[in-house]
XYZ file of C-alpha atoms in Angstrom:
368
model
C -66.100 29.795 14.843
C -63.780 29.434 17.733
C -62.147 26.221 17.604
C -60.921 24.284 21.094
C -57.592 22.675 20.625
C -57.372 18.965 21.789
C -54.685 17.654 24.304
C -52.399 15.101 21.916
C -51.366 11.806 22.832
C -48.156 11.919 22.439
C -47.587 8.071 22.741
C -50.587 7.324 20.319
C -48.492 8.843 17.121
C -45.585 6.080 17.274
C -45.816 2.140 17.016
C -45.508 0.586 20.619
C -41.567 -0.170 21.218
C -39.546 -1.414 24.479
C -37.147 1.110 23.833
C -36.671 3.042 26.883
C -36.776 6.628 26.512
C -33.321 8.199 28.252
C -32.993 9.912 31.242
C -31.254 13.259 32.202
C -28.971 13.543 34.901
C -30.481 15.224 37.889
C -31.370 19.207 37.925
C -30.595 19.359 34.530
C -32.259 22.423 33.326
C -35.461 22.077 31.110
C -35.267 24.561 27.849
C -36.842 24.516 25.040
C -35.318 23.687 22.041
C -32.598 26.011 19.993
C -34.070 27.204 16.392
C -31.635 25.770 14.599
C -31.790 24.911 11.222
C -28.455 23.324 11.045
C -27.178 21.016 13.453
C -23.861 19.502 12.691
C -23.723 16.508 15.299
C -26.504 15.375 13.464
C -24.222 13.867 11.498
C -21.649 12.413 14.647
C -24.752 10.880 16.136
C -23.519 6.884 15.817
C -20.509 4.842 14.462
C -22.405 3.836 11.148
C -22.717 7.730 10.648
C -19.638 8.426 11.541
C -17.951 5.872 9.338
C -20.068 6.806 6.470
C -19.275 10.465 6.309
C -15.603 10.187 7.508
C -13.220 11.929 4.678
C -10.406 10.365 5.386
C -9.517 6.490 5.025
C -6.129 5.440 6.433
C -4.865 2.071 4.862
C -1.865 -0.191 4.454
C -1.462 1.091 1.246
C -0.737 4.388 2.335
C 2.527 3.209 4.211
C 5.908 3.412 3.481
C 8.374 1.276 6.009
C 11.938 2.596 6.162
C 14.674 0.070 7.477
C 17.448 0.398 8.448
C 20.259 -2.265 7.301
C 23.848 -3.490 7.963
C 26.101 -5.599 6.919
C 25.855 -8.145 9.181
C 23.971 -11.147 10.395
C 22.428 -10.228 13.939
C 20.357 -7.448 14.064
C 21.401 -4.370 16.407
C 18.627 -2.328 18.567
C 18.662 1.442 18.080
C 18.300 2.644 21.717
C 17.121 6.162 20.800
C 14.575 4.687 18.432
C 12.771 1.623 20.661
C 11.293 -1.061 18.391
C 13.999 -0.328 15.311
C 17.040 -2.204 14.941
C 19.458 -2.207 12.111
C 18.887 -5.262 10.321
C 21.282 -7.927 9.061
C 20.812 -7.478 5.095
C 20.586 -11.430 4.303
C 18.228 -12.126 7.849
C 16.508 -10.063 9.372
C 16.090 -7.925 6.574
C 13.805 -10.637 5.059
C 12.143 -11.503 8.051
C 10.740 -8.108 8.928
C 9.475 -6.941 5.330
C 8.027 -10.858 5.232
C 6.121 -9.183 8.613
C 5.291 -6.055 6.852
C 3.923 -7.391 3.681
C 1.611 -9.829 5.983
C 0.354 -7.087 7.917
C -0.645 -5.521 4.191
C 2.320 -3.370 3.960
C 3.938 -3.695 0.401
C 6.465 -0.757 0.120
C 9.829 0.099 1.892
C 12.783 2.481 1.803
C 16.461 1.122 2.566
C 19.186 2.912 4.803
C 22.070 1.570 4.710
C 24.368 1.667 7.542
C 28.212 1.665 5.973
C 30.847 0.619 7.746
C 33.293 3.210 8.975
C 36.354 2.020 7.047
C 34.180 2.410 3.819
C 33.569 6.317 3.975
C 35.791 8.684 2.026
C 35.138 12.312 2.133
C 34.155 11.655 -1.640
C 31.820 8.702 -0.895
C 32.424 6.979 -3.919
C 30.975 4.039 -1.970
C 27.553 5.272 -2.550
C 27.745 3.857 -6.321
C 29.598 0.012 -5.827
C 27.584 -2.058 -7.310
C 28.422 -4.725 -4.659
C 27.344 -1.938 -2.047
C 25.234 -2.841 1.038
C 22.291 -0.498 -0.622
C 22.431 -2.339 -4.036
C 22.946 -6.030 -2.258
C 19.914 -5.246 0.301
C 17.966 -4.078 -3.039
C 18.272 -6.638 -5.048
C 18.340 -9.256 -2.476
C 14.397 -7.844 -1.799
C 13.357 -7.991 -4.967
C 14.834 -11.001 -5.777
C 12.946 -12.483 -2.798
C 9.606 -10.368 -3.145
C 9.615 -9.575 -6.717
C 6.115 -7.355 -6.400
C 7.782 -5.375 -3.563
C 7.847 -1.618 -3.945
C 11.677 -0.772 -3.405
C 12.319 2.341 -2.324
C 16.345 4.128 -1.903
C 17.917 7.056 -0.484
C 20.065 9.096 -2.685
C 22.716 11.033 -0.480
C 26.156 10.860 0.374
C 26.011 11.622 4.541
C 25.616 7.260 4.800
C 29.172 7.117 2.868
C 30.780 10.567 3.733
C 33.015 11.126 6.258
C 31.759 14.765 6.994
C 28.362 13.563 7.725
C 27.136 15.647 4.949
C 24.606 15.031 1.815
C 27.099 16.303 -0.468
C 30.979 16.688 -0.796
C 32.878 19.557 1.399
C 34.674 22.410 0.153
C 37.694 23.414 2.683
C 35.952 26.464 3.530
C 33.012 24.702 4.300
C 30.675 25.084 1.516
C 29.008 22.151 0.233
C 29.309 21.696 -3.449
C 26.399 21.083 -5.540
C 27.492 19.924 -8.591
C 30.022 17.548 -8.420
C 27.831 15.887 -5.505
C 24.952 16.157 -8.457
C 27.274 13.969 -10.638
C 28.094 11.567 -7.763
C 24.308 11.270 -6.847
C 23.689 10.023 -10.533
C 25.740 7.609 -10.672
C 24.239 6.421 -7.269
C 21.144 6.617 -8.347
C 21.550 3.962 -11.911
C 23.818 1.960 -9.222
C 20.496 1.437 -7.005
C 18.148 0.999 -10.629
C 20.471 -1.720 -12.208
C 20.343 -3.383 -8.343
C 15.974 -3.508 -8.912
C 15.157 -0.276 -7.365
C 11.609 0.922 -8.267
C 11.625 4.728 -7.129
C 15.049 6.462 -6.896
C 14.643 8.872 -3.272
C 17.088 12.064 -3.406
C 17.299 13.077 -0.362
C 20.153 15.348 -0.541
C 18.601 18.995 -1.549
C 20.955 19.851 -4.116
C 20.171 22.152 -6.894
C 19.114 20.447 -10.001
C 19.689 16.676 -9.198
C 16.132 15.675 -10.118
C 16.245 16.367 -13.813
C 20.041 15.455 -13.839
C 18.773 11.940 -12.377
C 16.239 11.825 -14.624
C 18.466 11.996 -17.654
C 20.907 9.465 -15.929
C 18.403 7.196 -15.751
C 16.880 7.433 -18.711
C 20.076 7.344 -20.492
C 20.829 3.784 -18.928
C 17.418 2.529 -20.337
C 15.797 2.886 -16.650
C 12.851 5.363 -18.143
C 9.796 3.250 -15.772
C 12.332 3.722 -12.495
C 10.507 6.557 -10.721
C 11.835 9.392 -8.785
C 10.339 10.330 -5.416
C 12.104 13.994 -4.785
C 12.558 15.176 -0.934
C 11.012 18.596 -2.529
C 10.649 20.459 0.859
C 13.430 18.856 3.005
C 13.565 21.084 6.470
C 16.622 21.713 8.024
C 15.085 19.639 11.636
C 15.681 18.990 15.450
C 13.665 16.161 14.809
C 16.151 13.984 12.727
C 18.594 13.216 15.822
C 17.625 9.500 15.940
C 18.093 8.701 12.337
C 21.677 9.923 12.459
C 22.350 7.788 15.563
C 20.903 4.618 13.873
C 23.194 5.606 10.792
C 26.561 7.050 12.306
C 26.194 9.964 10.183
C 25.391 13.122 11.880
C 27.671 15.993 10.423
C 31.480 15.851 12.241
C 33.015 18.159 13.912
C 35.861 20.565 11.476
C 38.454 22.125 11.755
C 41.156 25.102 11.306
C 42.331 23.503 8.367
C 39.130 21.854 6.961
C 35.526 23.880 8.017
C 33.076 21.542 8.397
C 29.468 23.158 8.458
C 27.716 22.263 12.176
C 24.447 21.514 10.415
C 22.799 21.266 6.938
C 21.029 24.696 6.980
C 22.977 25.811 3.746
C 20.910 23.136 1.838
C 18.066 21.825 3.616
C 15.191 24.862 4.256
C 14.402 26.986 6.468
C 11.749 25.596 9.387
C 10.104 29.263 9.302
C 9.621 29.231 5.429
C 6.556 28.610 3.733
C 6.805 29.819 -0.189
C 10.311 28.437 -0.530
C 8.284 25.269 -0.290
C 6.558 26.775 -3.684
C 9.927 27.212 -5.403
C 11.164 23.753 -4.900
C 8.016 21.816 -6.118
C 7.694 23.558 -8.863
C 11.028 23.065 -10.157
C 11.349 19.508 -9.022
C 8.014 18.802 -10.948
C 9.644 20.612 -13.901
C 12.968 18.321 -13.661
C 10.794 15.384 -13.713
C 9.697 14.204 -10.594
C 6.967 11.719 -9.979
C 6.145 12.090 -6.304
C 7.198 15.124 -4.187
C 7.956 14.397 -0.277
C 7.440 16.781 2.629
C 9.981 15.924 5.549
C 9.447 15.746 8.423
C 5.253 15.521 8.786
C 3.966 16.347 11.566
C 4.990 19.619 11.908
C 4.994 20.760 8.295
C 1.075 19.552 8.316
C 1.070 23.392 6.069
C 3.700 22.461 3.812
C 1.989 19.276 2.808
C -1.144 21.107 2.251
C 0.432 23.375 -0.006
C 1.807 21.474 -1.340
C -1.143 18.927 -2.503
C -2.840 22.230 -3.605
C 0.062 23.321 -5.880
C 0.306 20.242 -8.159
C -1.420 16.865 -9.570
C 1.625 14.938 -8.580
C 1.201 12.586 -5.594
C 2.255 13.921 -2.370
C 4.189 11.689 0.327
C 5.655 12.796 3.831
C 8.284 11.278 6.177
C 7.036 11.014 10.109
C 10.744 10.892 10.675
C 12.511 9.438 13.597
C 12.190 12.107 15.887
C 8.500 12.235 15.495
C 8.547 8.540 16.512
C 10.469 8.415 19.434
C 8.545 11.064 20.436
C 5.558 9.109 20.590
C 7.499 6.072 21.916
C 8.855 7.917 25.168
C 5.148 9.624 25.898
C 3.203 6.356 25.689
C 6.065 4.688 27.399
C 5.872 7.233 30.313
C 1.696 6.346 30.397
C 1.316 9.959 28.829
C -0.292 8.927 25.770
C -2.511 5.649 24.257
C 0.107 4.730 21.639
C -2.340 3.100 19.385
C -4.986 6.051 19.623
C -1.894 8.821 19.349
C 0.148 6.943 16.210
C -2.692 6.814 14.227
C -4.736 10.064 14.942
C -1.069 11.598 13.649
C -0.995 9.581 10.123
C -4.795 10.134 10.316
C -3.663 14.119 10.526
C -0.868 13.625 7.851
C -3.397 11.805 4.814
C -5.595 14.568 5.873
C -3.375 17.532 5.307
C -2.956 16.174 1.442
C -0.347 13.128 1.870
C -1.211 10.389 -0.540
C 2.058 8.564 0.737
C 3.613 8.272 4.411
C 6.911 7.199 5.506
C 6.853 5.728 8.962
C 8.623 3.747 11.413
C 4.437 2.705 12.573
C 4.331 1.292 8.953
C 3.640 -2.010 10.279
C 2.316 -1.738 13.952
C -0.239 0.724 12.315
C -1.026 -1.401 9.541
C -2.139 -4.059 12.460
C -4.272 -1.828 14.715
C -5.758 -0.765 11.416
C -6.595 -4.288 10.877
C -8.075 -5.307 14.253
C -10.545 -2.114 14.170
């Protein structure tokens, strides 16, 4: 029996509503619809979708705020890095991690700048106890005692060859008498309060020679957070202006190397990356850092895949200038371009980010 289909009205098989149905622009085309059995901006249609799915959550927590300190009372504006200064250790030290914890963000890193007349081309300066580092350390904790104190291990702040580690005549850098030296820096900065000891220095070894220094002074809960895949960057010109400590030029009679690519790695190298984490996790280290971020998003990656330690990375000064001079010039929306790039750098596997944004991003974070 033939049977006569009925016209449906279409409007009959919903509830009334005063939504209006939306229009098409004019001469759009009229197609049926795709078979698709999968359509992925299902799942972009609104916000509340969007927010629900999104995989990765940027917070305060995730921050890291490096300053920069000196001894002194004002504080001094870097001009190649707008918005930093270097802060006077007793003022405006205080103030600005007071700002930083208020805006939710509870962990910093201390540079010191050292005066000129205080380098040697030893740097036994980097282990006074009365040093600027261990003075700006323990006056933080003394004044935030749930802070999360962060140092730098190195000798470039306190050398006068601008260099991590101690200089050979003929120009080599030598790894381990600079190891010793960086122990002894390192209990200097635990006995001052410091929570997590920061080599920075790429020497062979000096993670589980720190380790054992510190462990042998009784300072077995101080962490270490390794600079594991340090890259031998363009992009650190601004932090050696703000600290005077860019390598100097040599000479005939004493060859100082032009750069730190003897030490730090190689920009085009990928499984060297490999190499260092897994010895620095085998020495002892509790966090492994990728510096800089932004353009070692790969590095991090692997890095997150290759171990169950926490990952951080350092959106060095470079990086931020960068994105101070493009939104300056009206080429970028700072706001929308800062945190899209820590956005990018969690992503890639960072569990921990250094950043001169620590605290502006912790804001716009806050008023979204």
């Amino acid at each position: 029996v033939a049977v006569t289909a009925k016209a449906v009205d279409v409007d009959s098989l919903a509830p009334p509503t005063t939504r209006v149905a939306p229009r098409v622009p004019e001469g759009a085309p009229v197609v049926p619809p795709q078979d698709l059995a999968s359509r992925p901006r299902r799942n972009r249609r609104s916000a509340t979708v969007r927010e629900a799915f999104r995989e990765t959550i940027l917070t305060p927590s995730n921050f890291i705020y490096p300053i920069f300190v000196h001894d002194g009372e004002e504080d001094i504006p870097i001009d190649s890095m707008p918005g930093q200064s270097r802060l006077g250790w007793k003022t405006g030290m205080i103030d600005k991690v007071r700002e930083a914890r208020a805006a939710g963000v509870n962990q910093v890193v201390v540079f010191p700048k050292t005066p000129d007349n205080l380098k040697t081309e030893t740097a036994e300066e980097c282990f006074n106890p009365n040093g600027l580092a261990q003075r700006s350390i323990s006056l933080l904790k003394d004044t935030f005692p749930d802070l999360e104190v962060y140092t730098d291990v190195a000798l470039d702040p306190y050398n006068t060859m601008g260099h991590d580690g101690m200089v050979r005549s003929d120009g080599v850098v030598m790894n381990d008498e600079t190891v010793y030296y960086l122990c002894k820096q390192a209990v200097s900065q635990a006995r001052a309060g410091a929570d997590v000891i920061s080599p920075s220095d790429m020497m062979d070894g000096r993670v589980g020679a720190i380790r054992e220094a510190l462990d042998a002074e009784g300072f077995t809960n101080v962490a270490i957070m390794s600079y594991t895949a340090k890259y031998n960057s363009a992009y650190y010109g601004p932090f050696r202006d703000a600290l005077a400590s860019a390598p100097r030029p040599g000479s005939e009679d004493w060859k100082i190397p032009k750069d730190k690519a003897e030490y730090q790695m190689d920009p085009a190298n990928y499984r060297e990356c490999l190499r260092e984490a897994a010895l620095d996790e085998a020495e002892g280290a509790d966090i492994m850092m990728v510096k800089p971020a932004g353009a070692y998003l790969d590095i991090i990656r692997a890095l997150k895949d290759s171990t169950t330690l926490p990952i951080s990375a350092y959106q060095v000064s470079g990086e931020y200038s960068m994105l101070k001079a493009a939104s300056a010039a009206g080429y970028l929306n700072e706001k929308d371009a800062v945190l899209e790039s820590l956005i990018a750098i969690k992503r890639a596997g960072a569990d921990l980010t250094l950043s001169y944004y620590a605290v502006d991003a912790a804001k716009w974070l806050d008023e979204m």
